[in-house]
Amino acid sequence: MAQAAPHRATLNRRALITGRVLSADRIIPPPGAEIASILVQARPERLAELEAEITALPGCEIYGRDARGKLVVVTEAPDSGSLGTLLNTIQSLPNVYSAALVFHAIETA
């Protein structure tokens, strides 16, 4: 009796670009996480308040702080889409002038 060939995941352009492998059953995300540093420029007189708001966000911690209104936020997210959403969330917080991604890496398991 002939054995069926094992199912092989197919690669397509979207799967390759997003780092996912497309199988017949589901999309399998790569192991690991996205880590990043975000430089936030904010109103200096509201820095403590903003720091509390940012640390309340999932995966965020404050790595550095400057009394003139700068925060260095270190974050970890499960995928690049979540990381982008997090960056947009920080940018839209009250008293934030700007938030810029200054470092990004994919950590593999």
XYZ file of N, CA and C in Angstrom:
327
model
N 0.843 -1.166 0.000
C 0.000 0.000 0.000
C 0.896 1.240 0.000
N 0.598 2.181 -0.860
C 1.410 3.394 -1.001
C 1.079 4.379 0.113
N 2.131 5.011 0.619
C 1.927 6.002 1.666
C 1.707 7.364 1.028
N 0.858 8.137 1.673
C 0.628 9.496 1.194
C 1.840 10.352 1.554
N 2.182 11.225 0.665
C 3.306 12.122 0.921
C 2.940 13.057 2.068
N 3.889 13.333 2.968
C 3.585 14.249 4.065
C 3.250 15.640 3.516
N 2.328 16.298 4.205
C 1.925 17.647 3.762
C 3.079 18.610 3.980
N 3.418 19.352 2.985
C 4.490 20.339 3.080
C 3.876 21.727 3.075
N 4.371 22.568 3.932
C 3.893 23.949 3.975
C 4.310 24.650 2.695
N 3.437 25.471 2.177
C 3.762 26.206 0.965
C 4.176 27.620 1.333
N 5.139 28.107 0.632
C 5.577 29.479 0.834
C 5.008 30.343 -0.275
N 4.538 31.495 0.099
C 4.147 32.468 -0.896
C 4.789 33.798 -0.515
N 4.641 34.775 -1.332
C 5.308 36.059 -1.111
C 4.906 36.682 0.221
N 3.597 36.681 0.511
C 3.114 37.277 1.752
C 3.666 36.537 2.965
N 3.683 35.200 2.913
C 4.211 34.417 4.028
C 5.695 34.705 4.230
N 6.412 34.846 3.161
C 7.837 35.113 3.251
C 8.105 36.508 3.827
N 7.375 37.505 3.357
C 7.584 38.874 3.823
C 7.205 39.025 5.291
N 6.111 38.413 5.705
C 5.657 38.547 7.093
C 6.325 37.574 8.038
N 7.145 36.677 7.505
C 7.843 35.734 8.361
C 6.965 34.588 8.820
N 5.904 34.325 8.109
C 4.984 33.249 8.474
C 4.989 32.183 7.392
N 4.740 30.990 7.806
C 4.643 29.891 6.865
C 3.173 29.520 6.753
N 2.688 29.449 5.544
C 1.286 29.147 5.308
C 1.132 27.650 5.109
N 0.332 27.020 5.949
C 0.051 25.595 5.781
C -1.416 25.455 5.412
N -1.839 24.246 5.131
C -3.229 24.019 4.756
C -4.155 24.301 5.936
N -3.655 24.165 7.159
C -4.501 24.310 8.335
C -4.576 25.745 8.857
N -3.448 26.419 8.919
C -3.422 27.740 9.531
C -2.108 28.441 9.223
N -2.047 29.679 9.602
C -0.793 30.414 9.490
C -0.015 30.177 10.773
N 1.230 29.795 10.628
C 2.070 29.496 11.782
C 3.058 30.648 11.966
N 2.916 31.411 13.049
C 3.862 32.506 13.263
C 5.240 31.965 13.650
N 6.289 32.689 13.340
C 7.620 32.233 13.710
C 7.787 32.273 15.225
N 8.664 31.437 15.775
C 8.887 31.475 17.220
C 9.608 32.760 17.603
N 9.429 33.190 18.825
C 10.119 34.372 19.305
C 9.209 35.564 19.406
N 9.793 36.741 19.420
C 9.038 37.969 19.604
C 9.766 39.129 18.946
N 9.067 40.213 18.804
C 9.641 41.458 18.288
C 10.036 42.308 19.489
N 11.271 42.759 19.527
C 11.702 43.656 20.590
C 12.066 44.992 19.959
N 11.809 46.061 20.697
C 12.047 47.381 20.126
C 12.302 48.413 21.216
N 12.932 49.508 20.799
C 13.087 50.692 21.640
C 12.390 51.834 20.937
N 11.660 52.605 21.720
C 10.913 53.744 21.190
C 11.350 54.981 21.965
N 11.727 56.024 21.241
C 12.087 57.294 21.862
C 10.854 58.182 21.860
N 10.447 58.612 23.043
C 9.236 59.424 23.197
C 9.635 60.817 23.670
N 9.146 61.834 22.965
C 9.337 63.225 23.368
C 7.980 63.721 23.852
N 7.954 64.250 25.080
C 6.684 64.638 25.675
C 6.815 65.946 26.465
N 5.678 66.415 26.950
C 5.685 67.619 27.793
C 6.416 67.303 29.092
N 7.472 68.031 29.420
C 8.267 67.725 30.619
C 7.453 67.741 31.914
N 6.508 68.660 32.024
C 5.723 68.761 33.259
C 4.724 67.615 33.427
N 4.527 66.820 32.395
C 3.594 65.678 32.437
C 4.317 64.332 32.314
N 5.623 64.339 32.491
C 6.427 63.151 32.256
C 6.084 61.989 33.199
N 5.908 62.261 34.475
C 5.586 61.200 35.441
C 4.242 60.564 35.116
N 3.278 61.389 34.765
C 1.946 60.905 34.388
C 2.026 60.029 33.133
N 2.776 60.475 32.148
C 2.938 59.734 30.907
C 3.685 58.416 31.132
N 4.681 58.454 31.990
C 5.437 57.246 32.305
C 4.509 56.166 32.880
N 3.594 56.557 33.746
C 2.634 55.609 34.318
C 1.708 55.041 33.235
N 1.281 55.880 32.302
C 0.409 55.418 31.217
C 1.129 54.412 30.321
N 2.390 54.677 30.009
C 3.147 53.794 29.124
C 3.457 52.460 29.807
N 3.851 52.490 31.071
C 4.155 51.229 31.755
C 2.902 50.378 31.975
N 1.722 50.980 31.887
C 0.470 50.223 31.988
C 0.170 49.461 30.689
N 0.817 49.845 29.581
C 0.617 49.147 28.310
C 1.331 47.796 28.357
N 0.767 46.762 27.727
C 1.386 45.434 27.791
C 2.757 45.390 27.114
N 3.726 44.830 27.831
C 5.064 44.632 27.272
C 5.966 45.844 27.294
N 5.544 46.944 27.922
C 6.340 48.184 27.914
C 7.006 48.431 29.260
N 8.229 48.914 29.194
C 8.907 49.401 30.390
C 9.750 50.606 30.013
N 9.988 51.467 30.979
C 10.792 52.667 30.758
C 12.238 52.318 31.067
N 13.096 52.512 30.075
C 14.512 52.196 30.227
C 15.310 53.437 30.636
N 14.903 54.598 30.129
C 15.606 55.832 30.435
C 14.653 57.006 30.457
N 15.070 58.043 31.182
C 14.213 59.221 31.339
C 15.090 60.458 31.421
N 14.657 61.508 30.756
C 15.347 62.786 30.777
C 14.337 63.825 31.261
N 14.724 64.626 32.202
C 13.812 65.614 32.782
C 13.296 66.634 31.764
N 13.962 66.734 30.613
C 13.522 67.674 29.572
C 12.397 67.113 28.719
N 11.907 65.909 29.038
C 10.748 65.377 28.343
C 10.990 64.176 27.455
N 12.110 63.492 27.641
C 12.385 62.319 26.803
C 12.281 61.046 27.629
N 11.669 60.022 27.008
C 11.591 58.694 27.598
C 12.104 57.682 26.584
N 12.843 56.693 27.052
C 13.228 55.567 26.215
C 12.381 54.392 26.694
N 11.533 53.905 25.797
C 10.628 52.807 26.115
C 11.164 51.545 25.453
N 11.277 50.477 26.219
C 11.668 49.180 25.688
C 10.418 48.314 25.714
N 10.169 47.634 24.612
C 8.946 46.848 24.513
C 9.182 45.517 23.821
N 8.292 44.597 24.095
C 8.300 43.288 23.445
C 6.879 43.004 22.980
N 6.735 42.569 21.745
C 5.428 42.274 21.171
C 5.500 40.939 20.433
N 4.367 40.248 20.310
C 4.389 38.943 19.643
C 4.654 38.996 18.141
N 4.307 40.116 17.494
C 4.515 40.230 16.046
C 4.642 41.698 15.662
N 5.015 41.944 14.403
C 5.240 43.322 13.958
C 3.955 44.139 13.930
N 2.828 43.509 13.673
C 1.554 44.228 13.693
C 1.238 44.759 15.076
N 1.477 43.944 16.089
C 1.253 44.374 17.475
C 2.214 45.487 17.860
N 3.433 45.389 17.361
C 4.431 46.421 17.639
C 4.010 47.753 17.015
N 3.525 47.711 15.785
C 3.044 48.929 15.124
C 1.854 49.537 15.849
N 0.951 48.696 16.311
C -0.208 49.170 17.067
C 0.235 49.838 18.361
N 1.217 49.237 19.018
C 1.741 49.797 20.261
C 2.390 51.162 20.015
N 3.161 51.276 18.948
C 3.788 52.550 18.602
C 2.724 53.615 18.337
N 1.686 53.262 17.599
C 0.592 54.208 17.331
C -0.137 54.601 18.607
N -0.303 53.650 19.516
C -0.962 53.941 20.797
C -0.157 54.955 21.590
N 1.153 54.748 21.666
C 2.016 55.682 22.401
C 1.993 57.057 21.749
N 2.048 57.101 20.412
C 2.029 58.386 19.704
C 0.752 59.170 19.967
N -0.339 58.462 20.196
C -1.620 59.150 20.362
C -1.959 59.459 21.818
N -1.068 59.132 22.751
C -1.325 59.475 24.147
C -1.263 60.985 24.335
N -2.095 61.519 25.248
C -2.032 62.961 25.521
C -0.636 63.354 26.020
N -0.204 64.530 25.669
C 1.077 65.114 26.082
C 2.297 64.519 25.380
N 2.106 63.654 24.375
C 3.222 63.119 23.594
C 3.381 63.976 22.346
N 4.577 64.523 22.166
C 4.870 65.279 20.946
C 5.220 64.340 19.798
N 6.055 63.328 20.101
C 6.438 62.365 19.071
C 6.893 61.070 19.728
N 6.803 59.993 18.958
C 7.311 58.686 19.377
C 7.930 58.059 18.141
N 9.187 57.686 18.240
C 9.907 57.153 17.083
C 10.565 55.820 17.427
N 10.422 54.878 16.528
C 11.069 53.588 16.656
C 12.548 53.775 16.383
N 13.421 53.478 17.358
C 14.859 53.692 17.165
C 15.643 52.386 17.115
N 15.010 51.287 17.517
C 15.653 49.973 17.430
C 14.574 48.918 17.293
N 14.842 47.915 16.451
C 13.896 46.822 16.261
C 14.663 45.554 15.933
N 14.285 44.455 16.556
C 14.907 43.167 16.264
C 13.893 42.067 16.484
N 14.104 40.956 15.807
C 13.269 39.787 15.991
C 14.071 38.797 16.822
N 13.545 38.474 17.978
C 14.208 37.535 18.868
C 13.641 36.157 18.572
N 14.508 35.211 18.274
C 14.041 33.866 17.970
C 14.185 32.982 19.205
N 13.311 32.000 19.275
C 13.315 31.095 20.444
C 14.508 30.176 20.412
